PDB file of C-alpha atoms and ligand atoms in Angstrom:
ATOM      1  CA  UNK A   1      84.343  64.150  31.168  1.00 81.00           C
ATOM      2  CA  UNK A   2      82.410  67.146  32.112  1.00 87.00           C
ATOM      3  CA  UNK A   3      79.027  66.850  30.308  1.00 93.00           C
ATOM      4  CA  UNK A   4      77.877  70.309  29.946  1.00 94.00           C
ATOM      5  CA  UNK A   5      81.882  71.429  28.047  1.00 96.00           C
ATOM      6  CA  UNK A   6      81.009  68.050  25.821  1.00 96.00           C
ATOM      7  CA  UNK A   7      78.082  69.732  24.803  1.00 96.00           C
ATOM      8  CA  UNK A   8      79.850  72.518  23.235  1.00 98.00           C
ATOM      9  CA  UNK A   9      82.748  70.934  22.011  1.00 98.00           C
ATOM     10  CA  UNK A  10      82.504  67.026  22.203  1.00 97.00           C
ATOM     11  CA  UNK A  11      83.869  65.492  18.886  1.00 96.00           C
ATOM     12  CA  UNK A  12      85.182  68.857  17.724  1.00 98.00           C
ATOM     13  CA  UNK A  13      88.788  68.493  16.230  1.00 98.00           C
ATOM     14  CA  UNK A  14      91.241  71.356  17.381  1.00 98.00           C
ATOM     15  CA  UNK A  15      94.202  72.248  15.131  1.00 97.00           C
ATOM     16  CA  UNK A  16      96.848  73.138  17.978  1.00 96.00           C
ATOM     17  CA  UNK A  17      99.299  75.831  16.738  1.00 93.00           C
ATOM     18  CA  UNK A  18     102.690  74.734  17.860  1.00 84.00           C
ATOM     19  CA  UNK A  19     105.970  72.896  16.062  1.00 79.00           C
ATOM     20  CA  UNK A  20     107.553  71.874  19.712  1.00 84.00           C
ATOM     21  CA  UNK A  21     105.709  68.892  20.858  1.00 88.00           C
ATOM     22  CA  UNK A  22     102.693  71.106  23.001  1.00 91.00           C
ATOM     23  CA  UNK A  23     100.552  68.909  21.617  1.00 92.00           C
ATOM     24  CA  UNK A  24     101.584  65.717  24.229  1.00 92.00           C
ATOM     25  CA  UNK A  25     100.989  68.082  27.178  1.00 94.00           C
ATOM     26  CA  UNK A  26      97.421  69.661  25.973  1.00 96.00           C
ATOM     27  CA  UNK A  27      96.029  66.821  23.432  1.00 96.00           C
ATOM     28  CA  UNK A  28      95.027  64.093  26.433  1.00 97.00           C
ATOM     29  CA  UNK A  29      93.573  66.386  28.491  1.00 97.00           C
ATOM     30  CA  UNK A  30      91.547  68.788  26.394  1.00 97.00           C
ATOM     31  CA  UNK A  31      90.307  64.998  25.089  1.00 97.00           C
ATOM     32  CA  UNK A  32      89.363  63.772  28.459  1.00 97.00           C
ATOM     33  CA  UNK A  33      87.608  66.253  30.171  1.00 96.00           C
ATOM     34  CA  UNK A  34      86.150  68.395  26.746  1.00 97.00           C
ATOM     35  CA  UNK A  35      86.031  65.490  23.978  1.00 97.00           C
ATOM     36  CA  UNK A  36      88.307  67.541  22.244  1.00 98.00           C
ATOM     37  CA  UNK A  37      90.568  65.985  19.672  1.00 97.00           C
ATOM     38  CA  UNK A  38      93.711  68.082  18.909  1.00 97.00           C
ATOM     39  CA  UNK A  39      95.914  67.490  15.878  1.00 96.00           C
ATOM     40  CA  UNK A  40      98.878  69.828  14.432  1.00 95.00           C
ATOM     41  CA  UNK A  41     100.238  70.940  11.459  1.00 93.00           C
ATOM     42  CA  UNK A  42     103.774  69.498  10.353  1.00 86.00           C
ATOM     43  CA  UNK A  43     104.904  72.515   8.335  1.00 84.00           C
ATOM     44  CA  UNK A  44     103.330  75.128  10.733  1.00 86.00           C
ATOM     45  CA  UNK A  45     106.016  77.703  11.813  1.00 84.00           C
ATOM     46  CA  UNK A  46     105.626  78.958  15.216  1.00 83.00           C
ATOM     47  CA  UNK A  47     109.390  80.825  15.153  1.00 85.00           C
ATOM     48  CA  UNK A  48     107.861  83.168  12.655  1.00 84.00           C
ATOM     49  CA  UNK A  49     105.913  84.829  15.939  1.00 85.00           C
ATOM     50  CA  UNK A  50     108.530  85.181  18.147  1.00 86.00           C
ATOM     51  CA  UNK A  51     111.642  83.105  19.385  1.00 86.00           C
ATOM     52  CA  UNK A  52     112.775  82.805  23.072  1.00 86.00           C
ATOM     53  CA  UNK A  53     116.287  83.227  21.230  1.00 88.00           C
ATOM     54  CA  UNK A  54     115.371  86.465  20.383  1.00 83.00           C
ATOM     55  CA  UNK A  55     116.341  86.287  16.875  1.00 85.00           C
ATOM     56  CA  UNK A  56     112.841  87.202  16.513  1.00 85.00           C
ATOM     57  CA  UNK A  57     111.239  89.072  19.002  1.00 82.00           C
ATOM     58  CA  UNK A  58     107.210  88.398  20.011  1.00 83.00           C
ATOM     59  CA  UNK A  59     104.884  91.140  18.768  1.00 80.00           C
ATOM     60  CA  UNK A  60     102.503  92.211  21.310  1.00 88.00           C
ATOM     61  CA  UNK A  61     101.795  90.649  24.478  1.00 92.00           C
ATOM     62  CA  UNK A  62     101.572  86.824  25.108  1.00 94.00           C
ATOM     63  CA  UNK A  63      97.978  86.769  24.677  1.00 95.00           C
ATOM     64  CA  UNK A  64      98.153  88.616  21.806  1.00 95.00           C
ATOM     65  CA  UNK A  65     100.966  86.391  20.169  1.00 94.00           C
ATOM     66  CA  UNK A  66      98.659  83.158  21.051  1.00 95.00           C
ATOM     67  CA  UNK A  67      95.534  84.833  19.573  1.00 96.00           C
ATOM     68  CA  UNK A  68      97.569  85.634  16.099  1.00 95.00           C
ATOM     69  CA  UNK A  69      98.795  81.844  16.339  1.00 95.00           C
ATOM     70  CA  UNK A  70      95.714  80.347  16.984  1.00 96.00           C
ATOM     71  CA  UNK A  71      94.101  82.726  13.777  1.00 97.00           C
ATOM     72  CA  UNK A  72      96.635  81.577  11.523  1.00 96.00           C
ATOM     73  CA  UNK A  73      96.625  77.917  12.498  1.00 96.00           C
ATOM     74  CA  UNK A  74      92.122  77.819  12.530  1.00 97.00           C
ATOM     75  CA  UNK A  75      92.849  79.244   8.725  1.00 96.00           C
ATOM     76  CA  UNK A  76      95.495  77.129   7.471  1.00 95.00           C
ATOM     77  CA  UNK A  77      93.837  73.946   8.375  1.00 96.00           C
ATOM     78  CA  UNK A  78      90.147  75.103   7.706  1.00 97.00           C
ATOM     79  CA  UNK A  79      88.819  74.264  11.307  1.00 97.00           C
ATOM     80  CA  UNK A  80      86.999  76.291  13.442  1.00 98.00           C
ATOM     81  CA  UNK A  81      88.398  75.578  16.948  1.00 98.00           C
ATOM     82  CA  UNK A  82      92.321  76.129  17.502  1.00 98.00           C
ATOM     83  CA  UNK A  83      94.738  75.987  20.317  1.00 97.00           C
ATOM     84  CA  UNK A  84      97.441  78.319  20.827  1.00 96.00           C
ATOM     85  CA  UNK A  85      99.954  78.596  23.969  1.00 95.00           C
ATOM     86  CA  UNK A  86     102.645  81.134  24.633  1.00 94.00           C
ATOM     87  CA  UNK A  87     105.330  80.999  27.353  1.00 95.00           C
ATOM     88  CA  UNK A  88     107.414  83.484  28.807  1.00 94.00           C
ATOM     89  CA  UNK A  89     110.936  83.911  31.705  1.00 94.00           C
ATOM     90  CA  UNK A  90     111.765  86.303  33.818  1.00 90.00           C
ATOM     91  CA  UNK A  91     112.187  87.174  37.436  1.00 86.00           C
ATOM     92  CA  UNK A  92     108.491  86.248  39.258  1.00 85.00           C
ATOM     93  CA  UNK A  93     106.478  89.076  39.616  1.00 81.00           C
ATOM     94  CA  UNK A  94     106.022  88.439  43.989  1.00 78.00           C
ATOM     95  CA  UNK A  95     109.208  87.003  43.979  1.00 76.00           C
ATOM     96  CA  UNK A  96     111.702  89.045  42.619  1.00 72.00           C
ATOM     97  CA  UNK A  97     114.882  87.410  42.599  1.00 80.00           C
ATOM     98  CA  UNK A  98     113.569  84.022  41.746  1.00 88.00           C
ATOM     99  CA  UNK A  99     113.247  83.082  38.250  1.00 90.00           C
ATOM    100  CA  UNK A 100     109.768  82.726  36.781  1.00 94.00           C
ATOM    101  CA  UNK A 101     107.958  81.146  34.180  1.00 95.00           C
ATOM    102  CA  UNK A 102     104.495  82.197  32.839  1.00 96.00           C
ATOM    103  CA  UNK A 103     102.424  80.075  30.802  1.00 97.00           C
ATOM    104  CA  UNK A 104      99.101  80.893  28.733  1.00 97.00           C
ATOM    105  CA  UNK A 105      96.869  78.322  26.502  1.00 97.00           C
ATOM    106  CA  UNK A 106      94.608  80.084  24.564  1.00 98.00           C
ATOM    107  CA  UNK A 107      91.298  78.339  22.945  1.00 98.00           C
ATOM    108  CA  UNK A 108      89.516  80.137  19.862  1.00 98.00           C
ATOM    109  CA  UNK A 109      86.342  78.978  18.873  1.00 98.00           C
ATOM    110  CA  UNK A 110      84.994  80.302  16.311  1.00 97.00           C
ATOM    111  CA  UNK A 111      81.950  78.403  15.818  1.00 97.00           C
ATOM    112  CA  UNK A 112      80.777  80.072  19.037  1.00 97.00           C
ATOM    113  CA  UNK A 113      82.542  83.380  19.364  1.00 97.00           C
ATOM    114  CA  UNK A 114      84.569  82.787  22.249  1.00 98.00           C
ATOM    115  CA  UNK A 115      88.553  83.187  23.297  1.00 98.00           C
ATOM    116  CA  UNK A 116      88.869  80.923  26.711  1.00 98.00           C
ATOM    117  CA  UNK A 117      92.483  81.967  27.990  1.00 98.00           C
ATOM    118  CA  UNK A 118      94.193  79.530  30.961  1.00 98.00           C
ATOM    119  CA  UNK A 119      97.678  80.546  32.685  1.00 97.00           C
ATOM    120  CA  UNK A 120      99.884  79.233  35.513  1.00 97.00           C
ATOM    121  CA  UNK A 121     102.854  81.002  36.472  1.00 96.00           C
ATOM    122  CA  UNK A 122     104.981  79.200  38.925  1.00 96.00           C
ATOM    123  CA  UNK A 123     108.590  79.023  39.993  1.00 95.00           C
ATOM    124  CA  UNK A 124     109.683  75.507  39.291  1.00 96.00           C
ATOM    125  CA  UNK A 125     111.854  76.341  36.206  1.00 96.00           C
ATOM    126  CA  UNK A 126     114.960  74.828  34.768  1.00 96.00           C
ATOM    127  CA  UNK A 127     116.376  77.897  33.441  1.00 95.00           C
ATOM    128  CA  UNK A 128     120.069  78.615  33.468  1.00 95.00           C
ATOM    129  CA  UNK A 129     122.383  81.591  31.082  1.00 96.00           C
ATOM    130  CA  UNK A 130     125.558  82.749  30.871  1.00 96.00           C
ATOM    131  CA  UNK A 131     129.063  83.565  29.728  1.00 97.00           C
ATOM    132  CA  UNK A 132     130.983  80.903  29.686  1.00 97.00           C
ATOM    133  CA  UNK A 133     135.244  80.761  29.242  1.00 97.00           C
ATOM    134  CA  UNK A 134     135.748  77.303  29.221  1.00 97.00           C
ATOM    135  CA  UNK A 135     134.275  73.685  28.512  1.00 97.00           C
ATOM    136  CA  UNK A 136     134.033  72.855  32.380  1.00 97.00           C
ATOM    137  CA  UNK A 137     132.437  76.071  33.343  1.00 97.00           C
ATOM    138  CA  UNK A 138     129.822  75.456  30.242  1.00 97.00           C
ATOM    139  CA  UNK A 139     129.537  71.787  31.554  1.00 98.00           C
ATOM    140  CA  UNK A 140     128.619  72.954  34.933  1.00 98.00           C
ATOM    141  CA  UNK A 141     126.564  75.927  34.145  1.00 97.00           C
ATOM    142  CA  UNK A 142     124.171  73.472  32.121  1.00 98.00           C
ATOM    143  CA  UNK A 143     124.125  70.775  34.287  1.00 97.00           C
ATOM    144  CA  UNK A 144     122.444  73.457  36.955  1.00 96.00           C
ATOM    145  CA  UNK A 145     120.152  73.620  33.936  1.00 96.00           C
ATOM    146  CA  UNK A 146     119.132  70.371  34.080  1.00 97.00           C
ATOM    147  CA  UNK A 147     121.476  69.545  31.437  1.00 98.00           C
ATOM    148  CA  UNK A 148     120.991  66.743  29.278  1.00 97.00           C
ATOM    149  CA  UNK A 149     117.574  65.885  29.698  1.00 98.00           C
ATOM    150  CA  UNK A 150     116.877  69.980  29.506  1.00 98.00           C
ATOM    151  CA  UNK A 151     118.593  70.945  26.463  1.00 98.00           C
ATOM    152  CA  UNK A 152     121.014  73.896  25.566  1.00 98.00           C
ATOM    153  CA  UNK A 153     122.071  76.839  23.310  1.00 97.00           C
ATOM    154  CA  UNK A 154     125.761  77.436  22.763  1.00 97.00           C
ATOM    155  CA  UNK A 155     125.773  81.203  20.748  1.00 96.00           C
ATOM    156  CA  UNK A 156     128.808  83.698  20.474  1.00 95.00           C
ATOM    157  CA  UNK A 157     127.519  86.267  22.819  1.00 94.00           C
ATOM    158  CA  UNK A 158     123.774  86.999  24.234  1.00 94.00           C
ATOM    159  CA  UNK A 159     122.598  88.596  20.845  1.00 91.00           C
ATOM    160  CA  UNK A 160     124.597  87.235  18.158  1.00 91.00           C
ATOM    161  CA  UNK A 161     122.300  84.556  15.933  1.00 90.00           C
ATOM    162  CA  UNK A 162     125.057  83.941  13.702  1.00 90.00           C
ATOM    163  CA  UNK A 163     126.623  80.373  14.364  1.00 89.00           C
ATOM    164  CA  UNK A 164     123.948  79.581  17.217  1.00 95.00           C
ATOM    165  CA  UNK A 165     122.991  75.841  17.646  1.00 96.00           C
ATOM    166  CA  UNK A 166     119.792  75.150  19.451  1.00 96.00           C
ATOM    167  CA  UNK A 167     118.677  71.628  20.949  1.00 97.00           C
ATOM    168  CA  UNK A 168     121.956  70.463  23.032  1.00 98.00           C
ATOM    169  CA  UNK A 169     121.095  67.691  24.554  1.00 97.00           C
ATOM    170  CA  UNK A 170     124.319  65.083  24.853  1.00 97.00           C
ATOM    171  CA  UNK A 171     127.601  65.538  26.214  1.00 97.00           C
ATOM    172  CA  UNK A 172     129.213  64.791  23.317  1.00 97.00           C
ATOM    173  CA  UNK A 173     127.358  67.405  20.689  1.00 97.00           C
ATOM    174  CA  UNK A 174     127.412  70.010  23.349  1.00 98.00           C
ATOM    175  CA  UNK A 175     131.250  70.131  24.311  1.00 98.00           C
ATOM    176  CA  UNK A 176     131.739  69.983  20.602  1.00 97.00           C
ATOM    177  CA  UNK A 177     129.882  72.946  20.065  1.00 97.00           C
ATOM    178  CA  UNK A 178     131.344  75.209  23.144  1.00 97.00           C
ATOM    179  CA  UNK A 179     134.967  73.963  21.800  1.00 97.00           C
ATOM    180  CA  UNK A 180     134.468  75.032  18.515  1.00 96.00           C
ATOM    181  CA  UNK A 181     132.862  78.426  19.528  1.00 96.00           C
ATOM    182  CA  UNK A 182     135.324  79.330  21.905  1.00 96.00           C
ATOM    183  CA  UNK A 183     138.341  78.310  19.413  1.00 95.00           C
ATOM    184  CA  UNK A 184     136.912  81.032  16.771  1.00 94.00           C
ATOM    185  CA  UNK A 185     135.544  83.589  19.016  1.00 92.00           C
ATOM    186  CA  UNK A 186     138.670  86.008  18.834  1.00 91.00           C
ATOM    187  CA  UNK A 187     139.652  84.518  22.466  1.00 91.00           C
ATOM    188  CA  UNK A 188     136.513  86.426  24.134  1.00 95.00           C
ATOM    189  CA  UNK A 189     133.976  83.879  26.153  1.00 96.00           C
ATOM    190  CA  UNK A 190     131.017  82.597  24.281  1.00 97.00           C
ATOM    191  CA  UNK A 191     127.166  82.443  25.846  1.00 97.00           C
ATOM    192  CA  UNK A 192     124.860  79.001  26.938  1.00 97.00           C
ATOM    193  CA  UNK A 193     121.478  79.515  27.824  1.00 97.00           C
ATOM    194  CA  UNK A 194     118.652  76.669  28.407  1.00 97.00           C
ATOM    195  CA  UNK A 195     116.783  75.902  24.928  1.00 97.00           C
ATOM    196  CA  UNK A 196     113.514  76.750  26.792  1.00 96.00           C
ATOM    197  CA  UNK A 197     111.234  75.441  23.344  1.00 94.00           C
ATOM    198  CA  UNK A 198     108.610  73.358  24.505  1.00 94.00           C
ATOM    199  CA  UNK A 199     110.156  69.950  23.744  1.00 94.00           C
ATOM    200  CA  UNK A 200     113.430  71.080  24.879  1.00 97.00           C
ATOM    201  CA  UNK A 201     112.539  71.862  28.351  1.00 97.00           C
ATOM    202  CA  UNK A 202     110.663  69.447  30.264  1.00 97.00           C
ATOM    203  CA  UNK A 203     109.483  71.628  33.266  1.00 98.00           C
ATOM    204  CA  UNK A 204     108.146  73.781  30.597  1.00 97.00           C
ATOM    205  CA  UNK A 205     105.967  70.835  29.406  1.00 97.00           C
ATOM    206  CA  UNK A 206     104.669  70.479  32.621  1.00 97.00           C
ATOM    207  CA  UNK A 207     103.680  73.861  33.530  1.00 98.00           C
ATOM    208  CA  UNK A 208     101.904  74.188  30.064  1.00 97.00           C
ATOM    209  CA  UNK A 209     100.151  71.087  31.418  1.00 97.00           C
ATOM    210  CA  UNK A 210      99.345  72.958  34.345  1.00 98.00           C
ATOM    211  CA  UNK A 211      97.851  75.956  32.415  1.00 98.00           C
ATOM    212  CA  UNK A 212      95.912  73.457  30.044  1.00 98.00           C
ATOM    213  CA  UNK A 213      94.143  72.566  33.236  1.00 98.00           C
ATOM    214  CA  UNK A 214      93.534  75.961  34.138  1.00 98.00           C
ATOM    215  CA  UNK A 215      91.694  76.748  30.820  1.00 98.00           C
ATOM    216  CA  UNK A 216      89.674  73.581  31.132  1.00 98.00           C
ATOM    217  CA  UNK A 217      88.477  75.362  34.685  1.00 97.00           C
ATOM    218  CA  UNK A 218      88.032  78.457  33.204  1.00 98.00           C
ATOM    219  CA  UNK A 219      86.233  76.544  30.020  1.00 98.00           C
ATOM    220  CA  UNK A 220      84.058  74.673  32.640  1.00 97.00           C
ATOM    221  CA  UNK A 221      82.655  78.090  34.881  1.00 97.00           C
ATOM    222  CA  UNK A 222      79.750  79.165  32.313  1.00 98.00           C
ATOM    223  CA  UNK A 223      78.188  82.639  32.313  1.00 98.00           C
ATOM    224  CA  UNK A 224      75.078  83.258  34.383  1.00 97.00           C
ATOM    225  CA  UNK A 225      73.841  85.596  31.373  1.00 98.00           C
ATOM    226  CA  UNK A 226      74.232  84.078  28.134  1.00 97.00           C
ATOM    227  CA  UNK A 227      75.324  80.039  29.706  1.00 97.00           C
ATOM    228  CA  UNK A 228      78.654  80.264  27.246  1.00 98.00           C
ATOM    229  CA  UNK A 229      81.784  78.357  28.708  1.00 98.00           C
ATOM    230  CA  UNK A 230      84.640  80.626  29.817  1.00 97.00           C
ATOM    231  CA  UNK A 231      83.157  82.794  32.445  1.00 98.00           C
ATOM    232  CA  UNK A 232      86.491  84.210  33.063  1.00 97.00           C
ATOM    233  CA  UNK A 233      88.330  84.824  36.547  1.00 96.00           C
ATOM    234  CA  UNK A 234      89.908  88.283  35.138  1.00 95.00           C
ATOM    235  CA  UNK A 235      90.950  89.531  38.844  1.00 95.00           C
ATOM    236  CA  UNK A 236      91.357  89.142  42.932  1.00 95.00           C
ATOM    237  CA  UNK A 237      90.383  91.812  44.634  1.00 96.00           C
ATOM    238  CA  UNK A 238      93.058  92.077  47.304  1.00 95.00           C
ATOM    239  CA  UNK A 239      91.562  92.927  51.130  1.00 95.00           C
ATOM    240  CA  UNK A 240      90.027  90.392  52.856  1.00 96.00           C
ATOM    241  CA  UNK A 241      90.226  91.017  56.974  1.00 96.00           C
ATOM    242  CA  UNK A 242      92.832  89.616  59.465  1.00 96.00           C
ATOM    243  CA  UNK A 243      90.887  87.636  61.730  1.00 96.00           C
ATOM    244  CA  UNK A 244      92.935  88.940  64.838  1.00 96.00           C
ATOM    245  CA  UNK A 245      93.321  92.685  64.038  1.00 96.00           C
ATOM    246  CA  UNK A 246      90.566  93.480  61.624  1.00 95.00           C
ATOM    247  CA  UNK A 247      92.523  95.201  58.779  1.00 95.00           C
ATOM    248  CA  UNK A 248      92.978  94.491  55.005  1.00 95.00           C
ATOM    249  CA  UNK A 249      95.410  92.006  54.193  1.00 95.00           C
ATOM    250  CA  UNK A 250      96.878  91.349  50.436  1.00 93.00           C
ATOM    251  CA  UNK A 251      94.785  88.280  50.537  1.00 95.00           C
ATOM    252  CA  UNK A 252      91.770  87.821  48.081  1.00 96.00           C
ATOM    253  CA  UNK A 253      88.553  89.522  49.377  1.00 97.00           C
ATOM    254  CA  UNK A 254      86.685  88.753  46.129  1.00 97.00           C
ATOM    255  CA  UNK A 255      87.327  87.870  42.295  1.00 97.00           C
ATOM    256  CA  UNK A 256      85.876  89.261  39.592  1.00 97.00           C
ATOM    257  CA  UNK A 257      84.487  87.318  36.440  1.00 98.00           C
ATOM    258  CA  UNK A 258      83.813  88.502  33.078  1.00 98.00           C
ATOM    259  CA  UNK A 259      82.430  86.441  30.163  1.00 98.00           C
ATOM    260  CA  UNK A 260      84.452  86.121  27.163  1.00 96.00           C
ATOM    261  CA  UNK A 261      81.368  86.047  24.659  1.00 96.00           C
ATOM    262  CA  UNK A 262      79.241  88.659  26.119  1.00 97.00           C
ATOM    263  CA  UNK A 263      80.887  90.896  28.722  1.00 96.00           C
ATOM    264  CA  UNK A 264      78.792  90.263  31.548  1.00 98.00           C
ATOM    265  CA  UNK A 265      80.327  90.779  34.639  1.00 98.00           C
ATOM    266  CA  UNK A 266      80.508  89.807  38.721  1.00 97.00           C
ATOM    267  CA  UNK A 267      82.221  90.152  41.579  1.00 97.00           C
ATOM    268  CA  UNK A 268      82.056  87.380  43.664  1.00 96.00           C
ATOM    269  CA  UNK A 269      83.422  87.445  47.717  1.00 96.00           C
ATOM    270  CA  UNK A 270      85.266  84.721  48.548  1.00 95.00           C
ATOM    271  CA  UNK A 271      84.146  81.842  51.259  1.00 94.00           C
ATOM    272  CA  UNK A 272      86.391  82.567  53.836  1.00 93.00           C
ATOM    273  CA  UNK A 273      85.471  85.451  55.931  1.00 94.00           C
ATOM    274  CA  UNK A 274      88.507  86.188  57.905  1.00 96.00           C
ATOM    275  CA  UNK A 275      92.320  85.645  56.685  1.00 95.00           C
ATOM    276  CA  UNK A 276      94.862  83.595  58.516  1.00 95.00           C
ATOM    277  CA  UNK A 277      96.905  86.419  60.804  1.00 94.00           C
ATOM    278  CA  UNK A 278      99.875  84.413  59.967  1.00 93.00           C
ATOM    279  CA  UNK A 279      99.330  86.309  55.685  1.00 92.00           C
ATOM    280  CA  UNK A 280      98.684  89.767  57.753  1.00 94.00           C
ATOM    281  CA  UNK A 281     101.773  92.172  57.458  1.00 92.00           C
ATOM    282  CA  UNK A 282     100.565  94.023  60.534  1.00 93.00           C
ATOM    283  CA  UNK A 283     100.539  90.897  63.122  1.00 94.00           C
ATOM    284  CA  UNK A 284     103.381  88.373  61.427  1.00 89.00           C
ATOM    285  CA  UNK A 285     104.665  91.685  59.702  1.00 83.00           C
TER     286      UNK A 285
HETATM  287 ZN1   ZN B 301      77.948  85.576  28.668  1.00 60.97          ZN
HETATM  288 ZN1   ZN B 302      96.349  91.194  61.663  1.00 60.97          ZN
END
């Protein structure tokens, strides 16, 4: 428990805007370490602001789409503190041919004025797509997938909602569903991808886990102006020195904060005053 986040939120309920299950990965810590109890609303409908299906599609940017969640959710259920996360895939931004996965919790507090944001972005993903012309090659493409404890999507083609089933996760149901789709899809293949909802996917439940953690650092680094939680890490500032040769590397030289309540701002260097040669592209190029 840290003492000083207690203060500001200690016996606060949370309403925590999701429908998949996010509330098992955030509720326990958000109570340990900020007193915060987190509860959810049975009827709320998360699909409405995006689907990683794409029947939908997310309006605005993940941040965005967590802020309009957490709104909605703080109104619905009359509280003043709500809990929002967003996740998205894709190829990783320094690693471009290995899949990615990007997760953001978002904390609105209304009582106080602030919007505490936490992210990890990582590359341990069970993620798996593709077209598919038989049972075996479905089998085996979702078993790479993590396939059945991560669960599927069997669909006509990439974009076609119609006839989709979501949530795959036995043998029995899924081979059912590939059979049937391929026997009435005009003899063209049909299209698996990993059901990558929250309580679908457990390495997604993990890394929002990890990003819960992150916003309880980021909730626990208070501003030197105004002392409100969420004195925000908003960048690195790439160039700190090569200890051999002396120039810039792509490592941190300094990060620079910003408070969420009242826009103060610092740049901070880091500790270390030389990088390891071994991160500098001129000596281990
Ligand atoms: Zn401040
Ligand atoms: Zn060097």
């Amino acid at each position: 428990m840290n003492e000083r986040l207690y203060q500001w939120f200690g016996g606060r309920s949370a309403v925590c805007a999701t429908q998949h299950g996010k509330e098992q990965a955030m509720g326990p810590l958000l109570a340990q370490h900020a007193g915060i109890q987190l509860f959810t609303l049975p009827e709320f409908d998360t699909d409405r602001f995006g689907t990683f299906t794409r029947e939908i599609p997310r309006a605005g940017s993940m941040i965005e789409a967590a802020r309009a969640k957490a709104i909605s959710a703080a109104e619905i259920a009359c509280v003043d503190l709500a809990i929002a996360s967003e996740g998205s895939f894709g190829p990783h931004p320094s690693f471009g041919l290995i899949a990615g996965n990007l997760e953001i919790v978002l904390l609105l507090d209304r009582r106080h004025g602030l919007e505490i944001v936490g992210q990890h972005l990582t590359t341990n993903v069970r993620w798996v797509h593709g077209v598919v012309h038989s049972t075996e090659q479905a089998l085996e493409l979702a078993q790479r997938g993590g396939f059945p404890s991560h669960a599927m999507v069997v669909r006509r083609s990439e974009n076609d909602p119609v006839g989709m089933i979501k949530g795959l996760n036995d043998e029995e149901s899924f081979v059912q569903a590939v059979q049937h789709l391929l026997a009435t899809n005009e003899g063209r293949p049909i299209f698996i991808e990993s059901d990558l909802r929250a309580h679908c996917n457990p390495t997604r439940m993990q890394n929002i886990r990890c990003a819960t953690l992150d916003l309880l650092e980021e909730m626990a680094r208070f501003c030197p102006a105004c002392g409100a939680p969420g004195f925000q890490r908003m960048e690195a500032i790439p160039g700190l020195l090569c200890r051999w040769c002396r120039l810039p590397t792509s490592l941190p030289s300094a990060y620079r904060f910003e408070c969420n309540r009242c826009g103060h701002q610092l740049t901070q260097t880091v500790e270390e005053s030389f990088a390891d040669p071994g991160q500098c592209s001129f000596c281990n190029p």
